[in-house]
Short mmCIF file of C-alpha atoms and ligand atoms in Angstrom, two decimals:
data_model
loop_
_atom_site.label_atom_id
_atom_site.label_comp_id
_atom_site.label_asym_id
_atom_site.label_seq_id
_atom_site.Cartn_x
_atom_site.Cartn_y
_atom_site.Cartn_z
CA MET Z 22 0.00 0.00 0.00
CA ILE Z 23 1.37 3.38 -1.04
CA ILE Z 24 0.34 6.35 1.12
CA ARG Z 25 1.04 9.89 0.02
CA PRO Z 26 1.09 12.88 2.38
CA ALA Z 27 -2.23 14.67 2.86
CA ASN Z 28 -3.14 18.36 2.78
CA SER Z 29 -6.03 17.93 5.16
CA ILE Z 30 -8.45 15.35 6.54
CA SER Z 31 -11.97 16.69 6.26
CA GLY Z 32 -15.59 15.64 6.02
CA SER Z 33 -17.85 13.33 7.94
CA LEU Z 34 -17.66 9.56 8.42
CA THR Z 35 -19.55 6.71 10.00
CA LEU Z 36 -17.10 4.00 10.97
CA PRO Z 37 -17.83 0.26 11.29
CA GLY Z 38 -19.08 -1.35 14.49
CA ASP Z 39 -17.06 -1.82 17.64
CA LYS Z 40 -15.00 -5.01 17.73
CA SER Z 41 -15.18 -5.59 21.48
CA ILE Z 42 -18.95 -5.13 21.60
CA SER Z 43 -19.58 -7.22 18.46
CA HIS Z 44 -17.74 -10.25 19.89
CA ARG Z 45 -19.73 -10.01 23.11
CA TYR Z 46 -23.12 -9.57 21.47
CA ALA Z 47 -22.49 -12.56 19.19
CA ILE Z 48 -21.37 -14.89 21.97
CA ILE Z 49 -24.12 -13.87 24.39
CA ALA Z 50 -26.79 -14.03 21.64
CA SER Z 51 -25.61 -17.58 20.87
CA ILE Z 52 -26.49 -18.73 24.42
CA ALA Z 53 -29.65 -16.63 24.79
CA GLU Z 54 -33.14 -17.96 24.05
CA GLY Z 55 -34.48 -16.99 20.62
CA PRO Z 56 -33.31 -14.68 17.86
CA SER Z 57 -31.06 -11.67 18.33
CA ILE Z 58 -30.66 -9.09 15.60
CA ILE Z 59 -27.38 -7.19 15.79
CA HIS Z 60 -27.05 -4.07 13.64
CA ASN Z 61 -23.73 -2.55 12.56
CA TYR Z 62 -21.81 -5.70 13.49
CA SER Z 63 -18.04 -5.26 13.11
CA THR Z 64 -16.82 -5.90 9.57
CA GLY Z 65 -13.42 -7.09 10.83
CA ALA Z 66 -12.11 -10.61 10.27
CA ASP Z 67 -11.85 -11.16 14.03
CA CYS Z 68 -15.58 -10.73 14.59
CA HIS Z 69 -16.26 -13.02 11.63
CA SER Z 70 -14.20 -15.66 13.34
CA THR Z 71 -16.63 -15.33 16.25
CA LEU Z 72 -19.66 -15.85 14.00
CA ASN Z 73 -18.00 -18.92 12.50
CA ALA Z 74 -17.16 -20.24 15.96
CA VAL Z 75 -20.77 -20.12 17.12
CA ARG Z 76 -21.88 -21.66 13.81
CA ALA Z 77 -19.44 -24.51 14.41
CA LEU Z 78 -21.17 -25.04 17.76
CA GLY Z 79 -24.52 -25.56 16.06
CA ILE Z 80 -26.02 -22.06 16.32
CA PRO Z 81 -27.61 -20.64 13.12
CA VAL Z 82 -26.19 -17.26 12.09
CA ALA Z 83 -27.44 -15.22 9.12
CA GLU Z 84 -25.62 -12.16 7.75
CA ASP Z 85 -27.23 -9.41 5.72
CA GLY Z 86 -24.63 -6.69 5.18
CA THR Z 87 -23.65 -5.62 8.68
CA THR Z 88 -26.85 -6.95 10.25
CA VAL Z 89 -26.39 -10.33 11.88
CA THR Z 90 -29.21 -12.57 13.12
CA ILE Z 91 -28.30 -15.26 15.63
CA GLN Z 92 -30.81 -17.96 16.58
CA GLY Z 93 -29.79 -18.64 20.16
CA LYS Z 94 -30.86 -21.92 21.74
CA GLY Z 95 -30.33 -21.01 25.38
CA LEU Z 96 -27.56 -21.87 27.83
CA ASP Z 97 -27.61 -25.54 26.91
CA GLY Z 98 -28.01 -25.10 23.16
CA TYR Z 99 -24.51 -25.78 21.83
CA SER Z 100 -23.56 -29.05 20.19
CA ALA Z 101 -19.97 -30.26 19.86
CA SER Z 102 -18.07 -28.88 16.89
CA THR Z 103 -17.09 -31.56 14.41
CA GLY Z 104 -13.71 -29.94 13.79
CA ASP Z 105 -11.39 -27.42 15.40
CA ILE Z 106 -12.79 -23.98 16.19
CA ASP Z 107 -10.61 -21.41 14.44
CA ALA Z 108 -10.10 -18.17 16.37
CA GLY Z 109 -7.86 -16.76 13.61
CA ASN Z 110 -6.02 -13.70 14.93
CA SER Z 111 -8.45 -13.00 17.77
CA GLY Z 112 -7.31 -13.02 21.38
CA SER Z 113 -10.74 -11.77 22.45
CA LEU Z 114 -12.52 -14.69 20.81
CA ILE Z 115 -10.30 -17.47 22.14
CA ARG Z 116 -10.21 -16.06 25.66
CA MET Z 117 -13.87 -15.14 25.93
CA ILE Z 118 -15.48 -18.20 24.33
CA SER Z 119 -13.28 -20.49 26.43
CA GLY Z 120 -15.45 -19.53 29.41
CA VAL Z 121 -18.51 -20.87 27.60
CA LEU Z 122 -16.76 -23.96 26.24
CA ALA Z 123 -15.42 -24.87 29.68
CA ALA Z 124 -19.02 -25.43 30.80
CA GLN Z 125 -20.13 -27.67 27.91
CA PRO Z 126 -20.71 -31.41 28.22
CA PHE Z 127 -18.16 -32.02 25.43
CA THR Z 128 -14.55 -31.35 24.47
CA SER Z 129 -13.57 -28.52 22.09
CA ARG Z 130 -10.29 -27.61 20.46
CA ILE Z 131 -9.56 -23.98 19.55
CA ILE Z 132 -6.76 -23.07 17.21
CA GLY Z 133 -5.41 -19.72 16.00
CA ASP Z 134 -3.01 -18.19 13.48
CA GLU Z 135 0.72 -17.86 14.09
CA SER Z 136 0.40 -14.64 16.12
CA LEU Z 137 -2.42 -15.96 18.32
CA SER Z 138 -0.54 -19.25 18.80
CA GLY Z 139 2.18 -17.31 20.65
CA ARG Z 140 -0.12 -15.38 23.01
CA PRO Z 141 -0.48 -16.26 26.71
CA MET Z 142 -3.53 -18.28 27.77
CA GLN Z 143 -2.53 -19.13 31.36
CA ARG Z 144 -4.49 -16.07 32.43
CA ILE Z 145 -7.75 -17.79 31.47
CA MET Z 146 -6.68 -21.37 32.11
CA SER Z 147 -6.04 -20.73 35.77
CA PRO Z 148 -9.46 -19.27 36.75
CA LEU Z 149 -11.28 -21.82 34.58
CA ALA Z 150 -9.35 -24.62 36.30
CA GLU Z 151 -10.49 -23.14 39.64
CA MET Z 152 -14.06 -23.41 38.35
CA GLY Z 153 -13.46 -27.10 37.61
CA ALA Z 154 -12.51 -27.15 33.91
CA ARG Z 155 -9.65 -29.15 32.47
CA ILE Z 156 -7.74 -27.37 29.69
CA GLU Z 157 -4.68 -28.47 27.78
CA ALA Z 158 -2.46 -26.01 25.96
CA ARG Z 159 0.78 -26.14 24.01
CA GLU Z 160 3.57 -25.81 26.59
CA ASN Z 161 0.76 -25.38 29.08
CA GLN Z 162 0.23 -21.77 28.00
CA PHE Z 163 -0.28 -21.28 24.25
CA PRO Z 164 -3.01 -22.19 21.74
CA PRO Z 165 -4.23 -24.60 20.52
CA LEU Z 166 -6.41 -25.09 23.59
CA THR Z 167 -8.22 -28.35 24.24
CA ILE Z 168 -11.07 -27.64 26.60
CA HIS Z 169 -12.69 -30.56 28.40
CA GLY Z 170 -15.98 -29.03 29.47
CA THR Z 171 -17.64 -29.89 32.76
CA ALA Z 172 -20.21 -28.56 35.26
CA LEU Z 173 -18.48 -25.41 36.57
CA HIS Z 174 -18.71 -24.07 40.07
CA PRO Z 175 -18.73 -20.38 40.92
CA ILE Z 176 -15.55 -18.67 42.15
CA ASP Z 177 -14.51 -15.40 43.74
CA TYR Z 178 -11.63 -14.33 41.50
CA THR Z 179 -9.18 -11.43 41.73
CA LEU Z 180 -7.69 -10.68 38.31
CA PRO Z 181 -3.89 -10.59 38.46
CA VAL Z 182 -3.74 -8.51 35.23
CA ALA Z 183 -6.14 -5.78 34.13
CA SER Z 184 -7.83 -7.65 31.29
CA ALA Z 185 -11.39 -7.34 30.08
CA GLN Z 186 -10.94 -10.54 28.11
CA VAL Z 187 -10.08 -12.53 31.23
CA LYS Z 188 -12.87 -10.86 33.22
CA THR Z 189 -15.29 -11.79 30.45
CA CYS Z 190 -14.06 -15.38 30.31
CA VAL Z 191 -14.72 -15.85 34.02
CA LEU Z 192 -18.13 -14.17 33.82
CA PHE Z 193 -19.10 -16.32 30.83
CA GLY Z 194 -18.11 -19.42 32.80
CA GLY Z 195 -20.09 -18.04 35.75
CA LEU Z 196 -23.26 -17.93 33.63
CA PHE Z 197 -23.24 -21.74 33.73
CA ALA Z 198 -22.37 -22.18 37.42
CA ASN Z 199 -24.99 -22.42 40.14
CA GLY Z 200 -24.58 -19.48 42.52
CA ALA Z 201 -22.74 -16.17 42.42
CA THR Z 202 -19.46 -15.68 40.56
CA VAL Z 203 -17.44 -12.68 41.75
CA VAL Z 204 -14.68 -10.99 39.75
CA ARG Z 205 -12.45 -8.32 41.33
CA GLU Z 206 -10.42 -6.04 39.06
CA PRO Z 207 -7.14 -4.28 39.93
CA VAL Z 208 -8.18 -1.37 37.69
CA ARG Z 209 -11.45 -0.88 35.90
CA SER Z 210 -11.30 -2.46 32.42
CA ARG Z 211 -13.85 -2.01 29.62
CA ASP Z 212 -17.27 -3.02 30.93
CA HIS Z 213 -19.05 -4.01 27.70
CA THR Z 214 -19.65 -7.53 29.04
CA GLU Z 215 -21.37 -6.31 32.18
CA ILE Z 216 -23.58 -3.94 30.15
CA ALA Z 217 -24.40 -6.55 27.50
CA LEU Z 218 -25.21 -9.30 30.01
CA ARG Z 219 -27.62 -6.93 31.74
CA GLU Z 220 -29.23 -6.09 28.38
CA PHE Z 221 -29.79 -9.80 27.69
CA GLY Z 222 -31.42 -10.21 31.13
CA ALA Z 223 -28.64 -11.46 33.43
CA ASP Z 224 -28.57 -10.54 37.11
CA ILE Z 225 -25.26 -8.71 37.45
CA ALA Z 226 -24.21 -6.16 40.05
CA VAL Z 227 -21.19 -3.88 39.78
CA SER Z 228 -19.81 -2.00 42.74
CA GLN Z 229 -16.49 -0.20 42.33
CA ARG Z 230 -14.25 -2.88 40.84
CA VAL Z 231 -16.24 -5.89 42.06
CA ILE Z 232 -18.65 -7.66 39.72
CA THR Z 233 -21.16 -10.20 41.00
CA LEU Z 234 -23.02 -12.39 38.54
CA GLN Z 235 -25.79 -14.85 39.45
CA GLY Z 236 -25.43 -18.13 37.57
CA ARG Z 237 -27.95 -19.86 35.27
CA PRO Z 238 -29.88 -16.69 34.25
CA SER Z 239 -32.44 -16.86 31.52
CA LEU Z 240 -30.91 -14.80 28.74
CA VAL Z 241 -33.36 -13.59 26.11
CA GLY Z 242 -32.52 -12.72 22.47
CA ARG Z 243 -32.70 -9.02 21.59
CA GLU Z 244 -32.30 -6.42 18.88
CA LEU Z 245 -29.15 -4.36 19.37
CA LEU Z 246 -27.08 -1.66 17.69
CA VAL Z 247 -23.28 -1.77 17.82
CA PRO Z 248 -21.73 1.73 18.10
CA ALA Z 249 -18.89 2.70 15.76
CA ASP Z 250 -15.52 1.56 17.10
CA LEU Z 251 -13.67 4.23 19.10
CA SER Z 252 -10.41 2.30 18.67
CA SER Z 253 -10.87 2.56 14.88
CA ALA Z 254 -11.88 6.21 15.25
CA ALA Z 255 -8.55 6.79 17.01
CA PHE Z 256 -6.69 6.54 13.68
CA PHE Z 257 -8.88 9.23 12.13
CA LEU Z 258 -8.71 11.46 15.20
CA VAL Z 259 -4.93 11.37 15.20
CA ALA Z 260 -4.82 11.87 11.41
CA ALA Z 261 -6.98 14.98 11.74
CA LEU Z 262 -4.93 16.35 14.65
CA LEU Z 263 -1.69 15.70 12.79
CA VAL Z 264 -2.48 17.11 9.35
CA PRO Z 265 -2.88 20.92 9.41
CA GLY Z 266 -6.18 22.35 8.18
CA SER Z 267 -8.19 19.21 9.06
CA ASP Z 268 -11.81 19.27 10.20
CA LEU Z 269 -13.59 15.94 10.62
CA VAL Z 270 -16.80 14.60 12.16
CA LEU Z 271 -17.07 10.92 13.19
CA ARG Z 272 -20.66 9.83 13.76
CA GLY Z 273 -22.23 7.36 16.17
CA VAL Z 274 -19.03 6.45 17.97
CA GLY Z 275 -19.06 4.32 21.13
CA LEU Z 276 -18.10 6.57 24.05
CA ASN Z 277 -18.33 4.17 26.96
CA PRO Z 278 -16.38 5.88 29.79
CA THR Z 279 -14.23 2.76 30.29
CA ARG Z 280 -13.06 3.14 26.67
CA SER Z 281 -12.79 6.89 26.23
CA ALA Z 282 -9.53 7.62 28.09
CA LEU Z 283 -8.10 8.39 24.65
CA LEU Z 284 -10.36 11.44 24.35
CA ASP Z 285 -9.47 12.63 27.86
CA PHE Z 286 -5.79 12.34 27.06
CA LEU Z 287 -6.10 14.18 23.74
CA LEU Z 288 -8.11 16.97 25.38
CA SER Z 289 -5.58 17.31 28.18
CA ALA Z 290 -2.85 17.56 25.52
CA GLY Z 291 -4.58 20.47 23.80
CA ALA Z 292 -6.67 18.77 21.08
CA TYR Z 293 -9.71 20.47 19.60
CA LEU Z 294 -12.40 17.83 20.20
CA LYS Z 295 -16.12 18.16 20.76
CA VAL Z 296 -18.65 15.44 21.50
CA LEU Z 297 -22.15 16.06 20.14
CA ASN Z 298 -25.49 14.23 20.21
CA LEU Z 299 -24.59 12.02 23.14
CA GLU Z 300 -27.17 9.30 23.83
CA GLN Z 301 -27.44 5.86 25.37
CA VAL Z 302 -28.22 2.84 23.20
CA ASN Z 303 -28.44 -0.67 24.71
CA GLY Z 304 -26.69 0.67 27.79
CA GLU Z 305 -23.71 2.02 25.80
CA MET Z 306 -22.96 5.73 25.30
CA ILE Z 307 -22.86 6.84 21.65
CA GLY Z 308 -22.07 10.26 20.18
CA ASP Z 309 -20.49 12.19 17.34
CA ILE Z 310 -16.93 13.49 17.64
CA HIS Z 311 -15.83 16.70 15.95
CA VAL Z 312 -12.07 17.11 15.65
CA ARG Z 313 -9.87 19.84 14.15
CA SER Z 314 -6.12 19.92 13.72
CA ALA Z 315 -4.38 21.54 16.65
CA PRO Z 316 -0.91 21.61 18.16
CA ILE Z 317 -0.58 18.78 20.66
CA ARG Z 318 1.55 19.22 23.77
CA GLY Z 319 2.30 15.55 24.41
CA GLY Z 320 2.74 14.29 27.96
CA VAL Z 321 2.95 11.08 29.97
CA ILE Z 322 0.65 8.07 29.73
CA GLU Z 323 1.05 5.73 32.71
CA LYS Z 324 -0.67 3.59 35.35
CA ASP Z 325 -4.45 3.12 34.97
CA VAL Z 326 -4.56 5.41 31.94
CA THR Z 327 -2.23 3.10 30.02
CA ALA Z 328 -4.55 0.14 30.60
CA ALA Z 329 -7.56 2.19 29.55
CA LEU Z 330 -6.12 3.20 26.16
CA ILE Z 331 -3.83 0.25 25.48
CA ASP Z 332 -5.11 -0.36 21.92
CA GLU Z 333 -4.63 3.28 20.96
CA ILE Z 334 -0.97 3.49 21.98
CA PRO Z 335 0.52 2.68 18.53
CA VAL Z 336 -1.21 5.65 16.91
CA LEU Z 337 -0.63 7.90 19.94
CA ALA Z 338 3.10 7.11 19.68
CA VAL Z 339 2.99 8.50 16.13
CA LEU Z 340 1.29 11.65 17.39
CA GLY Z 341 3.93 11.88 20.13
CA GLY Z 342 6.69 12.36 17.56
CA ALA Z 343 4.88 15.40 16.15
CA SER Z 344 3.88 16.81 19.54
CA GLU Z 345 5.54 19.82 21.17
CA GLU Z 346 6.99 18.10 24.23
CA GLY Z 347 7.04 14.45 23.18
CA LEU Z 348 5.28 11.49 24.72
CA THR Z 349 6.30 9.04 27.43
CA ILE Z 350 4.41 5.76 27.80
CA ARG Z 351 4.92 3.58 30.90
CA ASP Z 352 3.22 0.58 32.53
CA ALA Z 353 2.48 -0.82 29.07
CA GLN Z 354 4.14 -4.25 29.34
CA GLU Z 355 0.85 -5.79 28.12
CA LEU Z 356 1.67 -4.28 24.71
CA ARG Z 357 4.38 -6.91 24.38
CA VAL Z 358 1.79 -9.72 24.24
CA LYS Z 359 -0.68 -8.19 21.78
CA GLU Z 360 -0.96 -9.24 18.10
CA THR Z 361 2.74 -8.28 17.91
CA ASP Z 362 5.12 -6.95 20.54
CA ARG Z 363 3.76 -3.46 19.95
CA ILE Z 364 6.55 -1.71 21.84
CA ALA Z 365 9.10 -3.26 19.48
CA THR Z 366 7.03 -2.88 16.28
CA VAL Z 367 6.11 0.76 16.99
CA VAL Z 368 9.69 1.75 17.82
CA GLU Z 369 11.01 -0.07 14.74
CA ASN Z 370 8.60 1.75 12.42
CA LEU Z 371 9.20 5.14 14.08
CA ARG Z 372 12.93 4.72 13.50
CA ARG Z 373 12.30 3.80 9.87
CA MET Z 374 10.85 7.27 9.33
CA GLY Z 375 13.72 8.91 11.12
CA VAL Z 376 11.80 9.50 14.35
CA GLN Z 377 13.87 8.87 17.46
CA ALA Z 378 12.32 6.69 20.11
CA GLU Z 379 13.68 5.12 23.25
CA GLU Z 380 12.38 1.69 24.20
CA PHE Z 381 11.73 0.67 27.82
CA PRO Z 382 10.68 -2.78 29.06
CA ASP Z 383 7.25 -1.30 29.84
CA GLY Z 384 6.91 1.46 27.26
CA MET Z 385 8.74 4.08 25.25
CA ARG Z 386 9.70 7.74 25.07
CA ILE Z 387 9.24 9.65 21.82
CA PRO Z 388 10.73 13.16 21.84
CA GLY Z 389 8.57 15.84 20.21
CA ARG Z 390 8.90 18.17 17.21
CA GLN Z 391 10.38 15.49 14.97
CA ARG Z 392 10.18 15.43 11.21
CA PHE Z 393 8.49 12.40 9.59
CA ARG Z 394 10.51 11.09 6.66
CA ALA Z 395 8.77 8.99 4.02
CA ALA Z 396 9.59 5.32 4.64
CA THR Z 397 8.76 1.70 4.01
CA PHE Z 398 6.86 0.48 7.06
CA ASP Z 399 6.03 -3.07 8.05
CA SER Z 400 2.75 -4.03 9.71
CA PHE Z 401 4.42 -7.22 11.00
CA GLY Z 402 0.95 -8.69 10.40
CA ASP Z 403 -0.63 -6.46 13.08
CA HIS Z 404 -3.73 -4.46 12.13
CA ARG Z 405 -3.14 -1.58 14.50
CA ILE Z 406 0.51 -1.23 13.42
CA ALA Z 407 -0.55 -1.07 9.74
CA MET Z 408 -3.13 1.66 10.45
CA ALA Z 409 -0.95 3.66 12.87
CA PHE Z 410 1.80 4.00 10.27
CA ALA Z 411 -0.64 4.72 7.45
CA VAL Z 412 -1.58 7.73 9.61
CA ALA Z 413 2.10 8.62 10.11
CA ALA Z 414 2.56 8.49 6.34
CA LEU Z 415 -0.03 11.25 5.89
CA ALA Z 416 2.33 13.66 7.63
CA ALA Z 417 5.56 12.44 5.98
CA ASP Z 418 7.68 14.37 3.48
CA GLY Z 419 6.94 12.05 0.54
CA GLU Z 420 5.39 8.79 -0.54
CA SER Z 421 5.50 5.95 2.03
CA ARG Z 422 4.88 2.26 1.66
CA ILE Z 423 3.20 -0.13 4.10
CA GLU Z 424 4.20 -3.78 3.73
CA GLY Z 425 1.50 -6.15 4.96
CA ALA Z 426 -1.07 -3.35 4.86
CA GLU Z 427 -3.86 -5.92 4.43
CA ALA Z 428 -3.53 -6.79 8.14
CA ALA Z 429 -5.88 -3.83 8.77
CA ALA Z 430 -8.76 -6.12 7.74
CA VAL Z 431 -8.50 -7.93 11.08
CA SER Z 432 -10.48 -5.08 12.63
CA PHE Z 433 -11.18 -2.60 9.82
CA PRO Z 434 -11.32 -3.82 6.18
CA SER Z 435 -12.52 -0.46 4.78
CA PHE Z 436 -9.82 1.59 6.55
CA TYR Z 437 -7.78 2.70 3.51
CA GLU Z 438 -10.88 3.39 1.44
CA LEU Z 439 -12.45 5.57 4.14
CA LEU Z 440 -9.13 7.35 4.71
CA ASP Z 441 -8.93 8.07 1.00
CA GLY Z 442 -12.45 9.52 1.11
CA VAL Z 443 -11.59 12.18 3.72
CA ARG Z 444 -8.13 13.22 2.58
CA SER Z 445 -7.86 16.26 0.36
CA ALA Z 446 -5.79 16.55 -2.81
CA ASP Z 447 -2.27 15.47 -2.04
CA ALA Z 448 0.43 17.90 -1.10
CA ALA Z 449 2.84 18.82 -3.86
C1 S3P O 1 -10.38 -6.36 24.65
C2 S3P O 1 -9.58 -6.17 25.75
C3 S3P O 1 -8.19 -5.73 25.65
C4 S3P O 1 -7.89 -5.12 24.29
C5 S3P O 1 -8.41 -5.96 23.17
C6 S3P O 1 -9.91 -6.13 23.28
C7 S3P O 1 -11.77 -6.82 24.86
O1 S3P O 1 -7.34 -6.84 25.83
O2 S3P O 1 -6.50 -4.90 24.13
O3 S3P O 1 -8.11 -5.38 21.92
O4 S3P O 1 -12.58 -6.74 23.92
O5 S3P O 1 -12.08 -7.24 25.97
P1 S3P O 1 -6.99 -7.43 27.30
O6 S3P O 1 -8.19 -8.04 27.89
O7 S3P O 1 -5.91 -8.45 27.04
O8 S3P O 1 -6.48 -6.26 28.09
#
């Protein structure tokens, strides 16, 4: 993919549905009673892997554009898959559905691509084992996972890492256990699961960072709308902030407070951002975001804030290089076990465009006011790395190239096309 520098990023866009919410709606709909109709379902390959996974488990799924209809058969409606369940590139899918599979009266095997096959699964294996499940993994920690389902019992579990995927896995297992499952979080992670379970009729209470779910609820199929993905919007927000003369409106974006730390950070760093038409749909906040290019101060991202905007760090690192004071990111060791080691892949690509960056075990420091040279970037097969450096290329001094650009389709197949639609005539 060749990306030329842009003069401005302007216009109005509606981005595809949120990946995190789509996965959850599909899985919960598959164990609810009766049909669920999900509008604006994520177009990304990851969320398609989830639809195929529930199909493999005997649940009918129909797709009509971005509207998905799932004919749930209740908590006991799955049948054993005849082959392996393929989670593709998706950490969310393998970790979340494992909670459901651990409670089935049959054995399942979940596989993934090369990247997923190197990602840690102990974090879900250990609470599921406490609930009574038996799971085998390569080297006792990596996919493929063989899950011998059984009747689970409820647990009171304190998450050792801040992970919404692990929290969700335990809560999904808890749906099948008699009694109350309790999950305690070190810091508040995205709460889409709690909101969605409540929407489908579960009895779930949240107090501070303690979630209590009553087992064996009757979940009922529903009609739902997935908001546009704020983590996809992040690429457009940074593009508009970075390219002078930009003025962009993103419509119907998910603004759940456990996801919107990105906006708080950008505002604190001097961004021009306005949220309009805020409303609540299916328990999730949705609104339009208006952004204009503005000088960004930079700053420090650390502690709880890092966890809350972990997926947006690659593109924020790009913005950091153009900021006035630079950007320091700490407490981000989780980035090393994402689709790639995102500390290493971000720093490598920054250096390719002549931007200095210092790597730490738990983050990086990118000094400000740096010039972006045109370069050949590598996605390393990671969707967010491909998109982050496509955004960097907009502000470079010539034509850049992204190798492995197609990785963007994991979360956002129409990314380059939509970017093309809002960029103005290229700079000379
Ligand atoms: C996600 C949680 C985060 C995030 C991922 C999606 C989710 O991962 O990075 O892209 O949908 O729950 P962790 O749970 O590993 O923090």
